[in-house]
mmCIF file of C-alpha atoms in Angstrom:
data_model
loop_
_atom_site.group_PDB
_atom_site.id
_atom_site.type_symbol
_atom_site.label_atom_id
_atom_site.label_comp_id
_atom_site.label_asym_id
_atom_site.label_seq_id
_atom_site.Cartn_x
_atom_site.Cartn_y
_atom_site.Cartn_z
ATOM 1 C CA MET A 1 66.171 158.787 132.962
ATOM 2 C CA LYS A 2 66.040 155.196 134.137
ATOM 3 C CA GLN A 3 64.218 152.961 131.731
ATOM 4 C CA ARG A 4 63.341 149.306 131.398
ATOM 5 C CA CYS A 5 63.601 148.196 127.788
ATOM 6 C CA ASN A 6 60.932 145.654 126.924
ATOM 7 C CA LEU A 7 62.058 145.101 123.351
ATOM 8 C CA ARG A 8 65.455 145.456 121.812
ATOM 9 C CA ALA A 9 66.599 143.891 118.599
ATOM 10 C CA ILE A 10 69.136 144.593 115.943
ATOM 11 C CA LEU A 11 68.403 143.197 112.532
ATOM 12 C CA ILE A 12 71.196 143.215 109.983
ATOM 13 C CA THR A 13 70.413 141.519 106.694
ATOM 14 C CA GLY A 14 72.592 142.810 103.890
ATOM 15 C CA ALA A 15 71.346 146.295 103.151
ATOM 16 C CA LEU A 16 68.677 146.138 105.854
ATOM 17 C CA ALA A 17 69.551 147.383 109.322
ATOM 18 C CA VAL A 18 66.903 148.073 111.928
ATOM 19 C CA ALA A 19 67.316 149.036 115.547
ATOM 20 C CA LEU A 20 64.171 148.420 117.550
ATOM 21 C CA ALA A 21 63.614 149.539 121.096
ATOM 22 C CA GLY A 22 60.415 150.092 123.051
ATOM 23 C CA CYS A 23 60.911 151.445 126.542
ATOM 24 C CA ARG A 24 58.732 152.320 129.485
ATOM 25 C CA ASP A 25 59.650 154.264 132.615
ATOM 26 C CA LYS A 26 59.998 152.307 135.820
ATOM 27 C CA PRO A 27 57.129 153.037 138.207
ATOM 28 C CA GLY A 28 57.813 156.118 140.274
ATOM 29 C CA THR A 29 60.614 157.540 138.130
ATOM 30 C CA SER A 30 60.542 161.057 136.760
ATOM 31 C CA SER A 31 61.412 162.252 133.282
ATOM 32 C CA GLY A 32 62.031 165.858 134.270
ATOM 33 C CA PRO A 33 59.761 168.813 133.463
ATOM 34 C CA GLY A 34 56.341 167.709 132.345
ATOM 35 C CA ALA A 35 56.848 164.177 133.641
ATOM 36 C CA SER A 36 53.422 164.102 135.273
ATOM 37 C CA ALA A 37 51.777 164.414 131.863
ATOM 38 C CA THR A 38 53.706 161.550 130.293
ATOM 39 C CA SER A 39 54.743 159.291 133.176
ATOM 40 C CA GLY A 40 53.958 155.671 132.426
ATOM 41 C CA ARG A 41 53.178 156.277 128.765
ATOM 42 C CA PRO A 42 55.195 153.990 126.513
ATOM 43 C CA ASN A 43 57.102 155.072 123.473
ATOM 44 C CA VAL A 44 55.575 153.538 120.359
ATOM 45 C CA LEU A 45 57.734 152.193 117.536
ATOM 46 C CA LEU A 46 55.849 150.724 114.587
ATOM 47 C CA ILE A 47 57.928 148.778 112.048
ATOM 48 C CA THR A 48 56.271 147.484 108.885
ATOM 49 C CA LEU A 49 58.031 145.174 106.454
ATOM 50 C CA ASP A 50 56.472 144.970 103.006
ATOM 51 C CA THR A 51 55.465 141.665 101.383
ATOM 52 C CA THR A 52 56.911 139.414 104.078
ATOM 53 C CA ARG A 53 55.332 135.967 104.314
ATOM 54 C CA ALA A 54 54.810 134.595 107.797
ATOM 55 C CA ASP A 55 55.412 131.054 106.563
ATOM 56 C CA ARG A 56 58.986 132.004 105.649
ATOM 57 C CA LEU A 57 59.941 133.187 109.135
ATOM 58 C CA GLY A 58 61.551 131.010 111.763
ATOM 59 C CA CYS A 59 59.097 132.106 114.450
ATOM 60 C CA TYR A 60 56.332 130.619 112.291
ATOM 61 C CA ARG A 61 58.120 127.275 112.132
ATOM 62 C CA TYR A 62 59.898 127.595 108.786
ATOM 63 C CA ALA A 63 62.974 125.411 109.293
ATOM 64 C CA LYS A 64 65.113 127.024 106.577
ATOM 65 C CA ALA A 65 64.545 130.596 107.749
ATOM 66 C CA ARG A 66 67.420 132.935 108.541
ATOM 67 C CA THR A 67 65.503 135.493 110.567
ATOM 68 C CA PRO A 68 67.163 135.440 114.003
ATOM 69 C CA ALA A 69 66.219 138.980 115.054
ATOM 70 C CA ILE A 70 62.539 138.615 114.186
ATOM 71 C CA ASP A 71 62.499 135.178 115.811
ATOM 72 C CA SER A 72 64.045 136.587 118.988
ATOM 73 C CA LEU A 73 61.527 139.414 119.077
ATOM 74 C CA ALA A 74 58.667 136.930 118.690
ATOM 75 C CA ALA A 75 60.066 134.699 121.436
ATOM 76 C CA GLY A 76 60.219 137.596 123.883
ATOM 77 C CA GLY A 77 56.876 139.117 122.995
ATOM 78 C CA MET A 78 53.495 138.117 121.613
ATOM 79 C CA ARG A 79 53.180 136.328 118.285
ATOM 80 C CA PHE A 80 49.842 136.270 116.477
ATOM 81 C CA ASP A 81 48.836 133.194 114.488
ATOM 82 C CA ASN A 82 45.585 134.631 113.156
ATOM 83 C CA ALA A 83 46.368 138.128 111.890
ATOM 84 C CA PHE A 84 45.967 139.232 108.295
ATOM 85 C CA SER A 85 46.382 142.358 106.210
ATOM 86 C CA HIS A 86 43.082 143.793 105.009
ATOM 87 C CA VAL A 87 44.478 144.329 101.513
ATOM 88 C CA PRO A 88 47.437 142.739 99.664
ATOM 89 C CA LEU A 89 48.591 146.219 98.634
ATOM 90 C CA THR A 90 50.917 148.606 100.438
ATOM 91 C CA LEU A 91 48.974 151.883 100.527
ATOM 92 C CA PRO A 92 45.476 150.676 101.461
ATOM 93 C CA SER A 93 46.773 148.134 103.985
ATOM 94 C CA HIS A 94 48.829 150.785 105.790
ATOM 95 C CA ALA A 95 45.842 153.131 105.691
ATOM 96 C CA SER A 96 43.829 150.455 107.504
ATOM 97 C CA LEU A 97 46.635 149.927 110.002
ATOM 98 C CA LEU A 98 46.893 153.633 110.839
ATOM 99 C CA THR A 99 43.157 154.411 110.906
ATOM 100 C CA GLY A 100 41.582 151.160 112.128
ATOM 101 C CA MET A 101 39.207 151.286 109.164
ATOM 102 C CA LEU A 102 38.490 148.979 106.240
ATOM 103 C CA PRO A 103 39.166 150.216 102.672
ATOM 104 C CA PRO A 104 35.485 150.974 101.969
ATOM 105 C CA GLU A 105 35.575 153.262 105.010
ATOM 106 C CA HIS A 106 38.884 155.089 104.499
ATOM 107 C CA GLY A 107 38.562 155.159 100.695
ATOM 108 C CA LEU A 108 41.956 153.830 99.559
ATOM 109 C CA HIS A 109 41.803 150.676 97.443
ATOM 110 C CA ASP A 110 44.970 150.655 95.324
ATOM 111 C CA ASN A 111 48.570 151.827 95.290
ATOM 112 C CA ALA A 112 49.361 155.367 94.136
ATOM 113 C CA ARG A 113 45.697 156.213 93.577
ATOM 114 C CA GLY A 114 43.504 158.506 95.603
ATOM 115 C CA LYS A 115 44.165 160.226 98.898
ATOM 116 C CA LEU A 116 43.021 159.589 102.440
ATOM 117 C CA GLY A 117 39.949 161.708 103.057
ATOM 118 C CA PRO A 118 39.521 164.167 105.945
ATOM 119 C CA GLU A 119 37.139 161.986 107.966
ATOM 120 C CA PRO A 120 39.416 159.170 109.217
ATOM 121 C CA VAL A 121 41.413 159.951 112.339
ATOM 122 C CA CYS A 122 44.966 158.621 112.139
ATOM 123 C CA LEU A 123 46.912 157.104 115.012
ATOM 124 C CA ALA A 124 49.595 159.788 114.701
ATOM 125 C CA GLU A 125 46.973 162.515 115.162
ATOM 126 C CA ILE A 126 45.731 160.903 118.368
ATOM 127 C CA LEU A 127 49.197 160.455 119.839
ATOM 128 C CA ARG A 128 50.395 163.914 118.844
ATOM 129 C CA GLY A 129 47.323 165.328 120.549
ATOM 130 C CA ARG A 130 48.473 163.583 123.721
ATOM 131 C CA GLY A 131 51.918 165.115 123.665
ATOM 132 C CA TYR A 132 53.891 162.607 121.621
ATOM 133 C CA LYS A 133 56.496 163.622 119.054
ATOM 134 C CA THR A 134 55.636 161.810 115.846
ATOM 135 C CA ALA A 135 57.673 160.784 112.817
ATOM 136 C CA ALA A 136 57.440 158.412 109.867
ATOM 137 C CA PHE A 137 60.193 157.120 107.605
ATOM 138 C CA VAL A 138 58.906 155.272 104.551
ATOM 139 C CA ALA A 139 60.781 153.356 101.867
ATOM 140 C CA SER A 140 58.438 153.443 98.880
ATOM 141 C CA PHE A 141 56.772 156.069 96.719
ATOM 142 C CA VAL A 142 53.420 154.333 97.197
ATOM 143 C CA LEU A 143 53.437 155.708 100.765
ATOM 144 C CA ALA A 144 54.457 159.242 99.759
ATOM 145 C CA LYS A 145 52.780 162.059 101.665
ATOM 146 C CA GLN A 146 50.663 162.996 98.656
ATOM 147 C CA PHE A 147 48.434 159.997 99.438
ATOM 148 C CA GLY A 148 47.429 161.365 102.828
ATOM 149 C CA LEU A 149 49.067 159.143 105.434
ATOM 150 C CA GLU A 150 51.285 161.992 106.678
ATOM 151 C CA ARG A 151 48.479 163.386 108.843
ATOM 152 C CA GLY A 152 49.517 163.748 112.453
ATOM 153 C CA PHE A 153 53.244 163.299 111.847
ATOM 154 C CA ASP A 154 55.631 166.100 112.803
ATOM 155 C CA VAL A 155 58.120 164.539 110.393
ATOM 156 C CA TYR A 156 57.148 162.449 107.363
ATOM 157 C CA ASP A 157 60.284 161.437 105.503
ATOM 158 C CA ASP A 158 59.351 160.089 102.073
ATOM 159 C CA ARG A 159 62.503 161.096 100.203
ATOM 160 C CA MET A 160 63.337 158.687 97.382
ATOM 161 C CA PRO A 161 66.328 158.500 95.032
ATOM 162 C CA ALA A 162 65.742 159.131 91.349
ATOM 163 C CA ALA A 163 64.759 155.963 89.496
ATOM 164 C CA LYS A 164 67.187 154.634 86.904
ATOM 165 C CA GLY A 165 65.728 152.999 83.815
ATOM 166 C CA ASP A 166 62.530 151.626 85.320
ATOM 167 C CA HIS A 167 60.122 154.479 86.019
ATOM 168 C CA SER A 168 57.244 152.469 87.469
ATOM 169 C CA ILE A 169 56.004 153.441 90.908
ATOM 170 C CA TYR A 170 57.890 150.484 92.384
ATOM 171 C CA ALA A 171 61.231 151.825 91.136
ATOM 172 C CA TYR A 172 61.086 154.755 93.571
ATOM 173 C CA THR A 173 62.261 153.079 96.752
ATOM 174 C CA GLN A 174 64.793 153.655 99.496
ATOM 175 C CA PRO A 175 67.119 150.897 100.787
ATOM 176 C CA GLY A 176 66.440 149.731 104.310
ATOM 177 C CA ASN A 177 69.772 150.880 105.708
ATOM 178 C CA VAL A 178 69.071 154.461 104.596
ATOM 179 C CA VAL A 179 65.585 154.438 106.123
ATOM 180 C CA ALA A 180 66.912 152.956 109.360
ATOM 181 C CA ASP A 181 69.708 155.530 109.639
ATOM 182 C CA ARG A 182 67.245 158.403 109.219
ATOM 183 C CA ALA A 183 64.914 156.953 111.828
ATOM 184 C CA LEU A 184 67.742 156.319 114.285
ATOM 185 C CA GLU A 185 68.991 159.879 113.874
ATOM 186 C CA TRP A 186 65.536 161.225 114.711
ATOM 187 C CA LEU A 187 65.135 158.862 117.673
ATOM 188 C CA ALA A 188 68.550 159.815 119.076
ATOM 189 C CA ALA A 189 67.454 163.456 119.244
ATOM 190 C CA ARG A 190 64.302 162.774 121.266
ATOM 191 C CA GLY A 191 65.908 162.722 124.706
ATOM 192 C CA ASP A 192 63.125 162.301 127.293
ATOM 193 C CA GLU A 193 60.335 163.147 124.846
ATOM 194 C CA ARG A 194 57.609 160.592 124.305
ATOM 195 C CA PHE A 195 57.566 159.460 120.694
ATOM 196 C CA PHE A 196 55.607 157.553 118.090
ATOM 197 C CA CYS A 197 57.841 156.495 115.222
ATOM 198 C CA TRP A 198 56.747 154.508 112.179
ATOM 199 C CA VAL A 199 59.525 152.921 110.117
ATOM 200 C CA HIS A 200 58.632 151.197 106.851
ATOM 201 C CA PHE A 201 60.874 148.859 104.846
ATOM 202 C CA PHE A 202 60.386 147.715 101.271
ATOM 203 C CA ASP A 203 63.409 145.452 100.733
ATOM 204 C CA PRO A 204 61.550 142.093 100.529
ATOM 205 C CA HIS A 205 59.387 143.449 97.688
ATOM 206 C CA ALA A 206 59.966 142.646 94.023
ATOM 207 C CA PRO A 207 62.222 142.944 92.072
ATOM 208 C CA TYR A 208 64.054 140.201 93.926
ATOM 209 C CA THR A 209 67.669 141.349 93.923
ATOM 210 C CA PRO A 210 69.090 140.373 97.321
ATOM 211 C CA PRO A 211 72.484 141.736 98.350
ATOM 212 C CA GLU A 212 75.492 139.620 99.209
ATOM 213 C CA PRO A 213 75.720 137.127 100.810
ATOM 214 C CA PHE A 214 72.092 136.321 100.040
ATOM 215 C CA ASP A 215 72.424 136.644 96.278
ATOM 216 C CA ARG A 216 72.081 133.130 94.914
ATOM 217 C CA ALA A 217 74.762 133.854 92.338
ATOM 218 C CA SER A 218 77.373 133.893 95.099
ATOM 219 C CA ARG A 219 76.386 130.348 96.092
ATOM 220 C CA MET A 220 76.013 128.773 92.665
ATOM 221 C CA ALA A 221 79.429 127.473 91.673
ATOM 222 C CA THR A 222 78.182 125.867 88.468
ATOM 223 C CA THR A 223 76.036 128.743 87.232
ATOM 224 C CA ALA A 224 77.319 132.065 85.961
ATOM 225 C CA ARG A 225 74.132 133.946 86.773
ATOM 226 C CA SER A 226 71.363 133.758 89.321
ATOM 227 C CA PRO A 227 67.998 132.198 88.389
ATOM 228 C CA SER A 228 65.763 134.400 86.292
ATOM 229 C CA TRP A 229 63.076 134.563 88.969
ATOM 230 C CA THR A 230 65.455 136.455 91.275
ATOM 231 C CA ARG A 231 66.023 139.145 88.633
ATOM 232 C CA ARG A 232 62.488 139.948 87.571
#
């Protein structure tokens, strides 16, 4: 199948590796059996990156930023200067993103509390009803399927490693490279199928323990340990 890729970026930042591609058929091309039902429909890849400040990204004019892949994506696409999360919390903000509703409407107000009710219609339900294969790969327990965001997804991968020591809800997370590998494996198996894939990363979230070479300890010749605020 001939395709024109509108977006393609590879982001490699320590443990975080993301491959992003959004493709659309060229006008008049066929995707084989069933092409008439899906011709011209774009694949949809939604990537969410937890607790990332816009004013620390190069595309938002932060001079010290080291975010070349995100900056390149912004330069080749559309960057919004007036867009805000409805809630500064992972679960309710993603619920708003996937339903188009405010927290008082969809009913989720906090992390790891409650469950999305039956009334809201999720984006994955709409797209699956139109013939899309749907999958989600999330990196934090606060987005586990028990909270209701799995509706409409053929695959909802919320597997987390066992927490060591710290047993708070924020200790149950998956490194970005693992999440990316699982998503890429699923995408590689899609062939000509139309897909909606949501990939969620949690790496920028506290506790702030960046991998090499971003660990400050590796760049502090006069200090034996990194600053306390990076090890909260």
